[in-house]
PDB file of N, CA and C and ligand atoms in Angstrom:
ATOM      1  N   MET A1488      -1.980  15.760  14.813  1.00 67.00           N
ATOM      2  CA  MET A1488      -2.222  15.002  15.843  1.00 67.00           C
ATOM      3  C   MET A1488      -1.882  13.626  15.585  1.00 67.00           C
ATOM      4  N   PRO A1489      -0.713  13.420  16.506  1.00 79.00           N
ATOM      5  CA  PRO A1489      -0.201  11.720  16.173  1.00 79.00           C
ATOM      6  C   PRO A1489      -1.527  10.987  16.508  1.00 79.00           C
ATOM      7  N   ARG A1490      -1.133   9.982  16.196  1.00 87.00           N
ATOM      8  CA  ARG A1490      -2.517   8.703  15.944  1.00 87.00           C
ATOM      9  C   ARG A1490      -1.315   7.501  16.946  1.00 87.00           C
ATOM     10  N   SER A1491      -2.418   6.921  17.712  1.00 96.00           N
ATOM     11  CA  SER A1491      -1.986   5.536  18.390  1.00 96.00           C
ATOM     12  C   SER A1491      -1.806   4.755  17.679  1.00 96.00           C
ATOM     13  N   THR A1492      -1.252   3.447  17.997  1.00 96.00           N
ATOM     14  CA  THR A1492      -1.035   2.927  17.295  1.00 96.00           C
ATOM     15  C   THR A1492      -2.592   2.045  16.934  1.00 96.00           C
ATOM     16  N   GLY A1493      -2.987   1.890  17.845  1.00 97.00           N
ATOM     17  CA  GLY A1493      -4.144   1.409  17.806  1.00 97.00           C
ATOM     18  C   GLY A1493      -5.206   2.042  16.690  1.00 97.00           C
ATOM     19  N   ASN A1494      -5.026   3.313  16.211  1.00 96.00           N
ATOM     20  CA  ASN A1494      -5.750   3.729  15.518  1.00 96.00           C
ATOM     21  C   ASN A1494      -5.108   3.774  14.120  1.00 96.00           C
ATOM     22  N   VAL A1495      -4.011   3.822  13.884  1.00 97.00           N
ATOM     23  CA  VAL A1495      -3.102   3.348  12.800  1.00 97.00           C
ATOM     24  C   VAL A1495      -3.577   1.745  12.297  1.00 97.00           C
ATOM     25  N   LEU A1496      -3.655   0.513  13.479  1.00 98.00           N
ATOM     26  CA  LEU A1496      -3.778  -0.666  12.607  1.00 98.00           C
ATOM     27  C   LEU A1496      -5.190  -0.535  12.340  1.00 98.00           C
ATOM     28  N   ALA A1497      -6.490   0.135  13.202  1.00 98.00           N
ATOM     29  CA  ALA A1497      -7.746   0.315  12.113  1.00 98.00           C
ATOM     30  C   ALA A1497      -7.151   0.369  11.157  1.00 98.00           C
ATOM     31  N   GLU A1498      -6.545   1.378  10.573  1.00 98.00           N
ATOM     32  CA  GLU A1498      -6.826   2.211   9.506  1.00 98.00           C
ATOM     33  C   GLU A1498      -6.156   1.060   8.435  1.00 98.00           C
ATOM     34  N   ILE A1499      -5.259   0.388   8.601  1.00 98.00           N
ATOM     35  CA  ILE A1499      -4.606  -1.349   8.193  1.00 98.00           C
ATOM     36  C   ILE A1499      -6.183  -1.942   8.222  1.00 98.00           C
ATOM     37  N   LEU A1500      -6.638  -2.572   8.597  1.00 98.00           N
ATOM     38  CA  LEU A1500      -7.489  -3.008   8.776  1.00 98.00           C
ATOM     39  C   LEU A1500      -8.683  -2.814   7.957  1.00 98.00           C
ATOM     40  N   ALA A1501      -9.380  -1.192   7.825  1.00 98.00           N
ATOM     41  CA  ALA A1501      -9.991  -0.563   7.085  1.00 98.00           C
ATOM     42  C   ALA A1501      -9.759  -1.031   5.504  1.00 98.00           C
ATOM     43  N   GLU A1502      -7.979  -0.872   5.544  1.00 98.00           N
ATOM     44  CA  GLU A1502      -7.790  -0.690   4.019  1.00 98.00           C
ATOM     45  C   GLU A1502      -7.998  -2.356   3.837  1.00 98.00           C
ATOM     46  N   ARG A1503      -7.330  -3.299   4.367  1.00 97.00           N
ATOM     47  CA  ARG A1503      -7.726  -4.842   4.300  1.00 97.00           C
ATOM     48  C   ARG A1503      -9.060  -5.198   4.083  1.00 97.00           C
ATOM     49  N   GLN A1504      -9.936  -4.484   4.645  1.00 97.00           N
ATOM     50  CA  GLN A1504     -11.626  -4.298   4.090  1.00 97.00           C
ATOM     51  C   GLN A1504     -11.873  -4.186   2.726  1.00 97.00           C
ATOM     52  N   ARG A1505     -11.161  -2.654   2.347  1.00 97.00           N
ATOM     53  CA  ARG A1505     -11.464  -1.778   1.314  1.00 97.00           C
ATOM     54  C   ARG A1505     -10.794  -3.316   0.280  1.00 97.00           C
ATOM     55  N   GLN A1506      -9.757  -3.522   0.244  1.00 95.00           N
ATOM     56  CA  GLN A1506      -9.122  -4.465  -0.649  1.00 95.00           C
ATOM     57  C   GLN A1506      -9.781  -5.422  -0.773  1.00 95.00           C
ATOM     58  N   ASP A1507     -10.199  -6.732   0.087  1.00 94.00           N
ATOM     59  CA  ASP A1507     -11.357  -7.680   0.263  1.00 94.00           C
ATOM     60  C   ASP A1507     -12.374  -7.176  -1.286  1.00 94.00           C
ATOM     61  N   ALA A1508     -13.121  -6.148  -0.605  1.00 96.00           N
ATOM     62  CA  ALA A1508     -14.100  -5.975  -1.133  1.00 96.00           C
ATOM     63  C   ALA A1508     -13.935  -5.695  -2.825  1.00 96.00           C
ATOM     64  N   LYS A1509     -12.897  -5.122  -3.144  1.00 94.00           N
ATOM     65  CA  LYS A1509     -12.447  -4.478  -4.484  1.00 94.00           C
ATOM     66  C   LYS A1509     -11.355  -5.927  -4.953  1.00 94.00           C
ATOM     67  N   TRP A1510     -10.673  -7.054  -4.317  1.00 90.00           N
ATOM     68  CA  TRP A1510     -10.083  -7.848  -5.190  1.00 90.00           C
ATOM     69  C   TRP A1510     -10.968  -9.116  -4.615  1.00 90.00           C
ATOM     70  N   GLY A1511     -11.626  -9.178  -3.602  1.00 89.00           N
ATOM     71  CA  GLY A1511     -11.859 -10.469  -3.331  1.00 89.00           C
ATOM     72  C   GLY A1511     -11.046 -11.312  -2.693  1.00 89.00           C
ATOM     73  N   GLY A1512     -10.989 -12.492  -1.998  1.00 85.00           N
ATOM     74  CA  GLY A1512      -9.762 -12.986  -1.357  1.00 85.00           C
ATOM     75  C   GLY A1512      -8.699 -13.489  -2.475  1.00 85.00           C
ATOM     76  N   GLN A1513      -7.595 -12.797  -2.276  1.00 90.00           N
ATOM     77  CA  GLN A1513      -6.340 -13.573  -2.920  1.00 90.00           C
ATOM     78  C   GLN A1513      -5.379 -14.158  -2.415  1.00 90.00           C
ATOM     79  N   ASP A1514      -5.008 -15.254  -3.635  1.00 93.00           N
ATOM     80  CA  ASP A1514      -4.127 -16.438  -2.702  1.00 93.00           C
ATOM     81  C   ASP A1514      -3.151 -15.971  -3.868  1.00 93.00           C
ATOM     82  N   HIS A1515      -1.419 -15.697  -3.843  1.00 95.00           N
ATOM     83  CA  HIS A1515      -0.476 -15.361  -4.891  1.00 95.00           C
ATOM     84  C   HIS A1515       0.908 -16.502  -3.947  1.00 95.00           C
ATOM     85  N   ASP A1516       1.183 -16.788  -4.916  1.00 95.00           N
ATOM     86  CA  ASP A1516       2.825 -17.411  -4.308  1.00 95.00           C
ATOM     87  C   ASP A1516       3.836 -16.221  -4.036  1.00 95.00           C
ATOM     88  N   PRO A1517       4.510 -16.691  -3.074  1.00 96.00           N
ATOM     89  CA  PRO A1517       5.570 -15.158  -2.691  1.00 96.00           C
ATOM     90  C   PRO A1517       6.027 -14.377  -3.387  1.00 96.00           C
ATOM     91  N   SER A1518       6.430 -14.734  -4.499  1.00 97.00           N
ATOM     92  CA  SER A1518       6.920 -13.810  -5.269  1.00 97.00           C
ATOM     93  C   SER A1518       6.064 -12.831  -5.893  1.00 97.00           C
ATOM     94  N   THR A1519       4.235 -13.157  -6.362  1.00 97.00           N
ATOM     95  CA  THR A1519       3.802 -12.700  -6.479  1.00 97.00           C
ATOM     96  C   THR A1519       3.061 -11.655  -5.318  1.00 97.00           C
ATOM     97  N   TRP A1520       2.728 -11.828  -4.329  1.00 97.00           N
ATOM     98  CA  TRP A1520       2.947 -10.767  -3.115  1.00 97.00           C
ATOM     99  C   TRP A1520       3.965 -10.230  -3.415  1.00 97.00           C
ATOM    100  N   LEU A1521       5.562 -10.395  -3.380  1.00 98.00           N
ATOM    101  CA  LEU A1521       6.074  -9.573  -3.229  1.00 98.00           C
ATOM    102  C   LEU A1521       6.612  -8.238  -4.260  1.00 98.00           C
ATOM    103  N   MET A1522       6.198  -8.528  -5.487  1.00 98.00           N
ATOM    104  CA  MET A1522       5.931  -7.473  -6.983  1.00 98.00           C
ATOM    105  C   MET A1522       4.833  -6.616  -6.309  1.00 98.00           C
ATOM    106  N   VAL A1523       3.556  -7.431  -5.767  1.00 97.00           N
ATOM    107  CA  VAL A1523       2.632  -6.403  -5.607  1.00 97.00           C
ATOM    108  C   VAL A1523       2.861  -5.246  -4.414  1.00 97.00           C
ATOM    109  N   LEU A1524       3.666  -5.835  -3.440  1.00 98.00           N
ATOM    110  CA  LEU A1524       3.987  -5.160  -2.314  1.00 98.00           C
ATOM    111  C   LEU A1524       4.931  -3.994  -2.578  1.00 98.00           C
ATOM    112  N   ALA A1525       5.811  -4.603  -3.755  1.00 98.00           N
ATOM    113  CA  ALA A1525       7.037  -3.829  -4.105  1.00 98.00           C
ATOM    114  C   ALA A1525       6.122  -2.707  -5.036  1.00 98.00           C
ATOM    115  N   GLU A1526       5.165  -2.863  -5.506  1.00 98.00           N
ATOM    116  CA  GLU A1526       4.583  -1.428  -6.303  1.00 98.00           C
ATOM    117  C   GLU A1526       3.977  -1.023  -5.756  1.00 98.00           C
ATOM    118  N   GLU A1527       3.008  -1.581  -4.634  1.00 98.00           N
ATOM    119  CA  GLU A1527       2.873  -0.440  -3.350  1.00 98.00           C
ATOM    120  C   GLU A1527       3.835   0.527  -2.826  1.00 98.00           C
ATOM    121  N   VAL A1528       4.913   0.003  -2.513  1.00 98.00           N
ATOM    122  CA  VAL A1528       6.199   0.532  -1.767  1.00 98.00           C
ATOM    123  C   VAL A1528       6.572   1.966  -2.991  1.00 98.00           C
ATOM    124  N   GLY A1529       6.520   1.407  -4.020  1.00 98.00           N
ATOM    125  CA  GLY A1529       6.544   2.457  -5.132  1.00 98.00           C
ATOM    126  C   GLY A1529       5.737   3.385  -5.214  1.00 98.00           C
ATOM    127  N   GLU A1530       4.731   3.630  -5.215  1.00 97.00           N
ATOM    128  CA  GLU A1530       3.628   3.875  -4.691  1.00 97.00           C
ATOM    129  C   GLU A1530       4.010   5.546  -3.791  1.00 97.00           C
ATOM    130  N   ALA A1531       4.328   4.741  -2.920  1.00 97.00           N
ATOM    131  CA  ALA A1531       4.434   5.570  -1.817  1.00 97.00           C
ATOM    132  C   ALA A1531       6.243   6.439  -2.064  1.00 97.00           C
ATOM    133  N   ASN A1532       7.116   5.558  -2.579  1.00 96.00           N
ATOM    134  CA  ASN A1532       8.190   6.447  -3.170  1.00 96.00           C
ATOM    135  C   ASN A1532       8.303   7.416  -4.479  1.00 96.00           C
ATOM    136  N   GLN A1533       6.752   6.746  -5.055  1.00 94.00           N
ATOM    137  CA  GLN A1533       6.361   8.428  -6.175  1.00 94.00           C
ATOM    138  C   GLN A1533       5.742   9.380  -5.332  1.00 94.00           C
ATOM    139  N   ALA A1534       5.040   9.018  -4.365  1.00 94.00           N
ATOM    140  CA  ALA A1534       4.263  10.236  -3.601  1.00 94.00           C
ATOM    141  C   ALA A1534       5.314  11.292  -3.214  1.00 94.00           C
ATOM    142  N   VAL A1535       6.354  10.443  -2.721  1.00 95.00           N
ATOM    143  CA  VAL A1535       7.808  11.299  -1.998  1.00 95.00           C
ATOM    144  C   VAL A1535       8.415  12.004  -3.235  1.00 95.00           C
ATOM    145  N   LEU A1536       8.333  11.524  -4.435  1.00 93.00           N
ATOM    146  CA  LEU A1536       9.145  12.123  -5.152  1.00 93.00           C
ATOM    147  C   LEU A1536       8.532  13.186  -5.741  1.00 93.00           C
ATOM    148  N   GLU A1537       7.130  13.347  -6.313  1.00 91.00           N
ATOM    149  CA  GLU A1537       6.476  14.187  -6.684  1.00 91.00           C
ATOM    150  C   GLU A1537       6.282  15.713  -5.847  1.00 91.00           C
ATOM    151  N   MET A1538       6.199  15.148  -4.197  1.00 92.00           N
ATOM    152  CA  MET A1538       6.042  15.784  -3.176  1.00 92.00           C
ATOM    153  C   MET A1538       7.469  16.897  -3.145  1.00 92.00           C
ATOM    154  N   LEU A1539       8.645  16.657  -3.044  1.00 92.00           N
ATOM    155  CA  LEU A1539       9.906  17.003  -3.551  1.00 92.00           C
ATOM    156  C   LEU A1539      10.059  17.551  -4.639  1.00 92.00           C
ATOM    157  N   PHE A1540       9.659  16.652  -5.815  1.00 90.00           N
ATOM    158  CA  PHE A1540       9.997  17.872  -7.349  1.00 90.00           C
ATOM    159  C   PHE A1540       9.118  17.544  -8.302  1.00 90.00           C
ATOM    160  N   PRO A1541       7.732  18.510  -7.917  1.00 86.00           N
ATOM    161  CA  PRO A1541       6.239  18.301  -8.334  1.00 86.00           C
ATOM    162  C   PRO A1541       6.238  18.740  -9.412  1.00 86.00           C
ATOM    163  N   THR A1542       7.468  19.211 -10.152  1.00 86.00           N
ATOM    164  CA  THR A1542       7.397  19.423 -11.629  1.00 86.00           C
ATOM    165  C   THR A1542       8.600  18.584 -12.363  1.00 86.00           C
ATOM    166  N   TYR A1543       8.813  17.158 -11.923  1.00 80.00           N
ATOM    167  CA  TYR A1543       9.674  16.244 -12.911  1.00 80.00           C
ATOM    168  C   TYR A1543       9.371  16.023 -13.798  1.00 80.00           C
ATOM    169  N   ASP A1544       7.637  15.761 -14.133  1.00 82.00           N
ATOM    170  CA  ASP A1544       7.574  15.375 -15.170  1.00 82.00           C
ATOM    171  C   ASP A1544       6.361  16.356 -15.568  1.00 82.00           C
ATOM    172  N   LYS A1545       5.655  16.034 -16.763  1.00 87.00           N
ATOM    173  CA  LYS A1545       4.386  16.817 -17.107  1.00 87.00           C
ATOM    174  C   LYS A1545       3.556  16.344 -16.442  1.00 87.00           C
ATOM    175  N   ARG A1546       3.192  14.890 -16.390  1.00 83.00           N
ATOM    176  CA  ARG A1546       1.670  14.604 -15.639  1.00 83.00           C
ATOM    177  C   ARG A1546       1.824  15.135 -14.398  1.00 83.00           C
ATOM    178  N   ALA A1547       3.360  14.739 -13.815  1.00 80.00           N
ATOM    179  CA  ALA A1547       3.558  15.298 -11.800  1.00 80.00           C
ATOM    180  C   ALA A1547       2.758  16.605 -11.825  1.00 80.00           C
ATOM    181  N   ALA A1548       3.562  17.543 -12.886  1.00 83.00           N
ATOM    182  CA  ALA A1548       3.136  19.036 -12.572  1.00 83.00           C
ATOM    183  C   ALA A1548       1.648  19.378 -13.196  1.00 83.00           C
ATOM    184  N   GLU A1549       1.101  18.628 -13.789  1.00 88.00           N
ATOM    185  CA  GLU A1549      -0.436  19.177 -14.072  1.00 88.00           C
ATOM    186  C   GLU A1549      -1.287  18.354 -13.007  1.00 88.00           C
ATOM    187  N   ARG A1550      -0.712  17.365 -12.193  1.00 83.00           N
ATOM    188  CA  ARG A1550      -1.431  17.114 -10.808  1.00 83.00           C
ATOM    189  C   ARG A1550      -1.056  18.185  -9.986  1.00 83.00           C
ATOM    190  N   GLY A1551      -0.196  18.816  -9.912  1.00 82.00           N
ATOM    191  CA  GLY A1551       0.131  19.519  -8.553  1.00 82.00           C
ATOM    192  C   GLY A1551       0.628  18.704  -7.764  1.00 82.00           C
ATOM    193  N   PRO A1552       1.204  19.379  -6.417  1.00 83.00           N
ATOM    194  CA  PRO A1552       2.564  18.947  -5.650  1.00 83.00           C
ATOM    195  C   PRO A1552       1.478  17.603  -4.900  1.00 83.00           C
ATOM    196  N   ARG A1553       2.141  16.976  -4.320  1.00 89.00           N
ATOM    197  CA  ARG A1553       1.372  15.376  -3.746  1.00 89.00           C
ATOM    198  C   ARG A1553       2.003  16.315  -2.004  1.00 89.00           C
ATOM    199  N   THR A1554       1.275  15.336  -1.352  1.00 93.00           N
ATOM    200  CA  THR A1554       1.267  15.890   0.442  1.00 93.00           C
ATOM    201  C   THR A1554       1.431  14.680   0.842  1.00 93.00           C
ATOM    202  N   LEU A1555       1.875  15.181   2.373  1.00 96.00           N
ATOM    203  CA  LEU A1555       2.300  13.814   3.129  1.00 96.00           C
ATOM    204  C   LEU A1555       1.300  12.943   3.721  1.00 96.00           C
ATOM    205  N   ALA A1556       0.045  13.463   3.393  1.00 96.00           N
ATOM    206  CA  ALA A1556      -1.169  12.776   3.622  1.00 96.00           C
ATOM    207  C   ALA A1556      -1.105  11.512   2.570  1.00 96.00           C
ATOM    208  N   GLU A1557      -0.797  12.288   1.502  1.00 96.00           N
ATOM    209  CA  GLU A1557      -1.112  10.927   0.130  1.00 96.00           C
ATOM    210  C   GLU A1557       0.482   9.869   0.466  1.00 96.00           C
ATOM    211  N   TYR A1558       1.500  10.457   0.907  1.00 97.00           N
ATOM    212  CA  TYR A1558       2.517   9.458   1.543  1.00 97.00           C
ATOM    213  C   TYR A1558       1.868   8.460   2.263  1.00 97.00           C
ATOM    214  N   ARG A1559       1.545   9.311   3.469  1.00 98.00           N
ATOM    215  CA  ARG A1559       1.025   8.275   4.537  1.00 98.00           C
ATOM    216  C   ARG A1559      -0.484   7.049   3.948  1.00 98.00           C
ATOM    217  N   GLN A1560      -0.950   7.549   3.336  1.00 98.00           N
ATOM    218  CA  GLN A1560      -2.000   7.027   2.372  1.00 98.00           C
ATOM    219  C   GLN A1560      -1.358   5.515   2.122  1.00 98.00           C
ATOM    220  N   GLU A1561      -0.171   5.942   0.884  1.00 98.00           N
ATOM    221  CA  GLU A1561       0.384   5.084   0.437  1.00 98.00           C
ATOM    222  C   GLU A1561       0.845   3.834   1.351  1.00 98.00           C
ATOM    223  N   LEU A1562       1.662   4.306   2.520  1.00 98.00           N
ATOM    224  CA  LEU A1562       2.126   3.891   3.591  1.00 98.00           C
ATOM    225  C   LEU A1562       1.080   2.780   4.292  1.00 98.00           C
ATOM    226  N   ILE A1563       0.037   3.128   4.543  1.00 98.00           N
ATOM    227  CA  ILE A1563      -1.359   2.715   4.919  1.00 98.00           C
ATOM    228  C   ILE A1563      -1.313   1.148   3.716  1.00 98.00           C
ATOM    229  N   GLN A1564      -1.408   1.298   2.574  1.00 98.00           N
ATOM    230  CA  GLN A1564      -1.732   0.303   1.759  1.00 98.00           C
ATOM    231  C   GLN A1564      -0.806  -0.330   1.714  1.00 98.00           C
ATOM    232  N   VAL A1565       0.685  -0.184   1.845  1.00 98.00           N
ATOM    233  CA  VAL A1565       2.024  -1.134   1.894  1.00 98.00           C
ATOM    234  C   VAL A1565       1.503  -1.833   3.103  1.00 98.00           C
ATOM    235  N   ALA A1566       1.161  -1.382   4.495  1.00 98.00           N
ATOM    236  CA  ALA A1566       1.171  -2.640   5.437  1.00 98.00           C
ATOM    237  C   ALA A1566       0.030  -3.284   5.165  1.00 98.00           C
ATOM    238  N   ALA A1567      -1.242  -2.593   4.530  1.00 98.00           N
ATOM    239  CA  ALA A1567      -2.282  -3.855   4.357  1.00 98.00           C
ATOM    240  C   ALA A1567      -2.114  -4.825   3.462  1.00 98.00           C
ATOM    241  N   VAL A1568      -1.297  -4.659   2.474  1.00 98.00           N
ATOM    242  CA  VAL A1568      -0.727  -5.500   1.403  1.00 98.00           C
ATOM    243  C   VAL A1568       0.019  -6.484   2.103  1.00 98.00           C
ATOM    244  N   ALA A1569       1.349  -5.812   2.919  1.00 98.00           N
ATOM    245  CA  ALA A1569       1.684  -7.164   3.611  1.00 98.00           C
ATOM    246  C   ALA A1569       0.801  -8.168   4.616  1.00 98.00           C
ATOM    247  N   VAL A1570      -0.189  -7.463   5.169  1.00 98.00           N
ATOM    248  CA  VAL A1570      -0.900  -8.250   6.102  1.00 98.00           C
ATOM    249  C   VAL A1570      -1.574  -9.567   5.096  1.00 98.00           C
ATOM    250  N   ALA A1571      -1.961  -9.132   3.932  1.00 97.00           N
ATOM    251  CA  ALA A1571      -2.911  -9.503   3.303  1.00 97.00           C
ATOM    252  C   ALA A1571      -1.973 -10.778   2.673  1.00 97.00           C
ATOM    253  N   ALA A1572      -0.316 -10.873   2.239  1.00 97.00           N
ATOM    254  CA  ALA A1572       0.347 -11.828   1.833  1.00 97.00           C
ATOM    255  C   ALA A1572       0.604 -12.520   3.092  1.00 97.00           C
ATOM    256  N   ILE A1573       0.673 -12.308   4.149  1.00 96.00           N
ATOM    257  CA  ILE A1573       0.591 -12.927   5.432  1.00 96.00           C
ATOM    258  C   ILE A1573      -0.531 -14.066   6.044  1.00 96.00           C
ATOM    259  N   GLU A1574      -1.617 -13.714   5.927  1.00 95.00           N
ATOM    260  CA  GLU A1574      -2.627 -13.893   5.650  1.00 95.00           C
ATOM    261  C   GLU A1574      -2.598 -14.803   4.535  1.00 95.00           C
ATOM    262  N   SER A1575      -2.364 -15.080   3.433  1.00 95.00           N
ATOM    263  CA  SER A1575      -2.223 -15.996   2.412  1.00 95.00           C
ATOM    264  C   SER A1575      -1.327 -16.818   2.578  1.00 95.00           C
ATOM    265  N   LEU A1576       0.054 -16.264   2.964  1.00 95.00           N
ATOM    266  CA  LEU A1576       0.742 -17.547   3.166  1.00 95.00           C
ATOM    267  C   LEU A1576      -0.040 -18.400   4.707  1.00 95.00           C
ATOM    268  N   ASP A1577      -0.552 -18.075   5.350  1.00 95.00           N
ATOM    269  CA  ASP A1577      -0.794 -19.098   6.305  1.00 95.00           C
ATOM    270  C   ASP A1577      -1.966 -19.827   5.933  1.00 95.00           C
ATOM    271  N   ARG A1578      -3.129 -19.335   4.801  1.00 93.00           N
ATOM    272  CA  ARG A1578      -4.092 -20.486   4.405  1.00 93.00           C
ATOM    273  C   ARG A1578      -2.825 -21.575   3.538  1.00 93.00           C
ATOM    274  N   GLN A1579      -2.255 -21.133   2.813  1.00 92.00           N
ATOM    275  CA  GLN A1579      -1.528 -21.979   1.946  1.00 92.00           C
ATOM    276  C   GLN A1579      -0.478 -23.088   2.696  1.00 92.00           C
ATOM    277  N   ASP A1580       0.564 -22.570   3.702  1.00 81.00           N
ATOM    278  CA  ASP A1580       1.453 -23.239   4.287  1.00 81.00           C
ATOM    279  C   ASP A1580       0.647 -23.930   5.382  1.00 81.00           C
ATOM    280  N   GLN A1581       0.664 -25.389   4.862  1.00 72.00           N
ATOM    281  CA  GLN A1581      -0.026 -26.394   6.506  1.00 72.00           C
ATOM    282  C   GLN A1581       0.938 -27.143   6.865  1.00 72.00           C
ATOM    283  N   SER A1582       2.245 -26.452   6.914  1.00 71.00           N
ATOM    284  CA  SER A1582       3.885 -27.151   7.597  1.00 71.00           C
ATOM    285  C   SER A1582       3.430 -26.700   9.143  1.00 71.00           C
ATOM    286  N   PRO A1583       4.053 -27.865   9.649  1.00 64.00           N
ATOM    287  CA  PRO A1583       3.971 -27.247  11.515  1.00 64.00           C
ATOM    288  C   PRO A1583       4.330 -26.616  11.778  1.00 64.00           C
ATOM    289  N   GLY A1584       4.356 -25.567  12.571  1.00 63.00           N
ATOM    290  CA  GLY A1584       5.036 -25.039  13.447  1.00 63.00           C
ATOM    291  C   GLY A1584       4.569 -23.615  12.469  1.00 63.00           C
TER     292      GLY A1584
HETATM  293 MG1  LIG B1624      -1.094   2.786  -3.345  1.00 78.71          MG
END
């Protein structure tokens, strides 16, 4: 069932709140944020890889095939980390405009 933009954004907000509850407020430099974001993108890639090739390694074979729902959840995490990076930048960047 298709979800509206508002519903997807609500899921991203809920993930942002979960991240804050887990990690507290995070302020990093841009390069650190990009590494965190890349790690989350990597997890989305891994979900798809293990969906398409469920036996590509022993651990994936033991876990069983991944699903589009898992890929989707990783994308929510990617979006939430991108939002957190923007929030952090806005807190740290006091330059006008
Ligand atoms: Mg993830």
